[in-house]
GROMACS .gro file of C-alpha atoms in nm:
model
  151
    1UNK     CA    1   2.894   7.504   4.559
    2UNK     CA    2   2.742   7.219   4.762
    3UNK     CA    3   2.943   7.116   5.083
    4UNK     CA    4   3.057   6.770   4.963
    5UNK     CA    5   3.226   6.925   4.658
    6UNK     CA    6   3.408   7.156   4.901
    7UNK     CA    7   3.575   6.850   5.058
    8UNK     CA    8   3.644   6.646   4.776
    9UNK     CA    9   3.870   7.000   4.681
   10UNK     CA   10   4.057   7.014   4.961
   11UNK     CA   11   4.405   6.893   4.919
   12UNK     CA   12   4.399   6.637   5.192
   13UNK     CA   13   4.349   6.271   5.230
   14UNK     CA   14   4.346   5.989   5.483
   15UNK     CA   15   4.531   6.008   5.731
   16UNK     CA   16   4.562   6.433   5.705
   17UNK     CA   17   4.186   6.487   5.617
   18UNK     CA   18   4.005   6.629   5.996
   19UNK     CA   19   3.716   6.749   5.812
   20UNK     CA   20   3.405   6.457   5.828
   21UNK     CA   21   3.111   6.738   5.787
   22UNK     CA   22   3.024   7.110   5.704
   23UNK     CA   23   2.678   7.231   5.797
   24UNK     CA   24   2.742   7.540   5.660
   25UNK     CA   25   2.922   7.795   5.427
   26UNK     CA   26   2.858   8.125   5.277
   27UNK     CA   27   3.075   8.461   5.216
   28UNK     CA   28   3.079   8.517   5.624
   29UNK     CA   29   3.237   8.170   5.735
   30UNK     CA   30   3.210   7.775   5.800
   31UNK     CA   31   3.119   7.585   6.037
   32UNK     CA   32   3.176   7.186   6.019
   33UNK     CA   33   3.294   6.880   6.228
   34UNK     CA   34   3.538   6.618   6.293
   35UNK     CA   35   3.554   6.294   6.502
   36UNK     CA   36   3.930   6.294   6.656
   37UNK     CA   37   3.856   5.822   6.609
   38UNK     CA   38   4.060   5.677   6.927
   39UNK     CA   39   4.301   5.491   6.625
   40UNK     CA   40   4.431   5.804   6.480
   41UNK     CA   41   4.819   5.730   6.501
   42UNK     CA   42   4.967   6.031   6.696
   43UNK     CA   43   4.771   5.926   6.988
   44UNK     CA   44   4.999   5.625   7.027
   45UNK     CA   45   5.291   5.847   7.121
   46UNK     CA   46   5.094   6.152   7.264
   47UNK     CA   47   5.134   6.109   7.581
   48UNK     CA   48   5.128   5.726   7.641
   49UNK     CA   49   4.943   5.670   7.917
   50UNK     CA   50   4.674   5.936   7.887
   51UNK     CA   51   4.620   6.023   7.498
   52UNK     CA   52   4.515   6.333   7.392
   53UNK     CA   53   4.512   6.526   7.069
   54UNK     CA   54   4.809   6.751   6.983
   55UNK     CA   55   4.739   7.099   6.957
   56UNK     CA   56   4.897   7.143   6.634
   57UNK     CA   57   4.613   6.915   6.535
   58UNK     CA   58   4.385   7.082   6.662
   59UNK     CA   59   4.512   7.433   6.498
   60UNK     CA   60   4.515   7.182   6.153
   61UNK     CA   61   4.128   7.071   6.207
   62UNK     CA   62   4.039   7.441   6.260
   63UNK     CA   63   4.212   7.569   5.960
   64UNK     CA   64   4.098   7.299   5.740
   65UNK     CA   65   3.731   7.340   5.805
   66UNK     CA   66   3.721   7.742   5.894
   67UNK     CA   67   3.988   7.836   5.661
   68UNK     CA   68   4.039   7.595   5.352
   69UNK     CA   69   3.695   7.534   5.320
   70UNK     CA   70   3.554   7.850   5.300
   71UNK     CA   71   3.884   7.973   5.100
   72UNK     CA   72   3.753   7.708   4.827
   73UNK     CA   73   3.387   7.848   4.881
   74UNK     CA   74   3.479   8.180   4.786
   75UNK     CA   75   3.722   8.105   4.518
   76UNK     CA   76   3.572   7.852   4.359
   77UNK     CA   77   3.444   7.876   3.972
   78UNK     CA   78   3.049   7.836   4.045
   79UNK     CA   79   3.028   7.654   3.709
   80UNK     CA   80   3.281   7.373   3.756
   81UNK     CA   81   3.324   7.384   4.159
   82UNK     CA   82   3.684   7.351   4.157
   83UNK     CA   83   3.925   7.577   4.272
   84UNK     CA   84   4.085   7.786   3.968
   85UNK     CA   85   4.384   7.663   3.796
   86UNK     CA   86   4.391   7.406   4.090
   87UNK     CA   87   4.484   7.578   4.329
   88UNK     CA   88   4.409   7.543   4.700
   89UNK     CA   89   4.408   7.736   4.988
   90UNK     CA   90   4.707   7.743   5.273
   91UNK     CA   91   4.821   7.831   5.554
   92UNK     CA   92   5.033   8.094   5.659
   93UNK     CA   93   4.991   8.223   6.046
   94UNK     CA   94   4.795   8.099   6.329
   95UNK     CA   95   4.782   8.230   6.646
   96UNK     CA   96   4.575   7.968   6.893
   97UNK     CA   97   4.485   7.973   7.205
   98UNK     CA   98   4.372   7.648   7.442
   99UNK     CA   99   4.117   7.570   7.678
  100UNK     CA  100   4.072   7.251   7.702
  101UNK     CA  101   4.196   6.892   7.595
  102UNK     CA  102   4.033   6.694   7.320
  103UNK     CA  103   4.088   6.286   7.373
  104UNK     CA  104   4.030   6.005   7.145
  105UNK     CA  105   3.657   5.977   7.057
  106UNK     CA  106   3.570   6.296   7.079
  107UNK     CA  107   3.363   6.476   6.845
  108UNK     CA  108   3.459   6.858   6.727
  109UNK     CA  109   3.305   7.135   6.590
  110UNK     CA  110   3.485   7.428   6.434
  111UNK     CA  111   3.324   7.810   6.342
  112UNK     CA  112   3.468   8.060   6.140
  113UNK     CA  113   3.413   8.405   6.090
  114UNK     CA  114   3.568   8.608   5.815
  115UNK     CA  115   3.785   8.874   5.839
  116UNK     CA  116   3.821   8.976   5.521
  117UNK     CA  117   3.881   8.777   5.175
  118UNK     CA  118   4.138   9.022   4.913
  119UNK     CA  119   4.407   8.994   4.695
  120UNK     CA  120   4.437   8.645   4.735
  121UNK     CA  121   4.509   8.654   5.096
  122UNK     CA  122   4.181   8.522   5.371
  123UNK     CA  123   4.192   8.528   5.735
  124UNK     CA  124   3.915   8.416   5.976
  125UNK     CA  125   3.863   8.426   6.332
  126UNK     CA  126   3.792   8.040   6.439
  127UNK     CA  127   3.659   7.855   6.772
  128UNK     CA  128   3.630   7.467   6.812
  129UNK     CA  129   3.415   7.344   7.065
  130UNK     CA  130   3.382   6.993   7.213
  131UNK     CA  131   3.099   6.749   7.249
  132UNK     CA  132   2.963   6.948   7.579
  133UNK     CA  133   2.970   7.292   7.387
  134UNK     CA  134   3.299   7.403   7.586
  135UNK     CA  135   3.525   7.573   7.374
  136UNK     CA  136   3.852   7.409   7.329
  137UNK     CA  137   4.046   7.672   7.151
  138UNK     CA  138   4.023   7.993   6.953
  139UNK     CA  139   4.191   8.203   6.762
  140UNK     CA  140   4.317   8.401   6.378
  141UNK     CA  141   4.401   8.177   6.070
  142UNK     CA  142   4.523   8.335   5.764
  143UNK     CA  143   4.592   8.175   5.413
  144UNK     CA  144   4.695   8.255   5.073
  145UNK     CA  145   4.480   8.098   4.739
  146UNK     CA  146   4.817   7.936   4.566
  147UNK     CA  147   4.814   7.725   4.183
  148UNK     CA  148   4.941   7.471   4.126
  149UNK     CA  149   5.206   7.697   3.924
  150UNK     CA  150   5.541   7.635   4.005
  151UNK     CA  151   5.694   7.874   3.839
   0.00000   0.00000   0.00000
């Protein structure tokens, strides 16, 4: 599946989408980027006089490129490269820690790892590091491959 079909499958949009590039996926993990753009709305409010990027934004940009991403990669049907019965992947635990503060501007880049992929269920060990190669945060993502069944 080629990386720009990956992120048209994800199930986010502008304003929610913190995934601009992957360089790479395969059974193992992802890695990819995002540039947190100075006039992303929560930085208005967050804090006012210095702005900096929530962590629960953070924990979302690390889960949608190290988790959803490669959750599509290894669900996906090769021969249509969408995700079956379109479905998508989501979260269900995280458990982050932080180093150190992103601010408007700055450039991220997020690695997975996987754990293991079964039963529907993935979870990856992630790390997002800034511009200078410092790692901001780290920690376990895990997801579930749902349908869009509602019933």
């Amino acid at each position: 599946m080629e990386y720009e079909a990956i992120i048209k499958n994800l199930p986010y949009s502008h304003p929610f989408l913190f995934v601009d590039e992957l360089s790479y996926v395969d059974n193992e993990g992802a890695k990819g980027s995002f540039t947190f753009r100075k006039e992303l709305d929560f930085y208005r409010g967050h804090f006012k006089r210095h702005p900096v990027t929530p962590g629960v934004i953070l924990t979302e940009c690390c889960a949608q490129i190290g988790l959803v991403c490669l959750g599509i990669y290894l669900s996906a049907e090769i021969t249509t490269n969408k995700m079956p019965d379109g479905g998508s992947v989501v979260l269900s635990s995280a458990e982050m820690e932080f180093y150190h503060a992103v601010y408007p501007g700055e450039k991220v880049h997020v690695k997975s790892e996987k754990v293991y992929y079964r039963f529907k269920k993935l979870k990856c060990n992630v790390k997002m590091y800034n511009q200078n190669n410092e790692l901001v945060c780290k920690g376990v993502l895990s997801g579930m491959l749902t349908t869009n069944d509602h019933g």
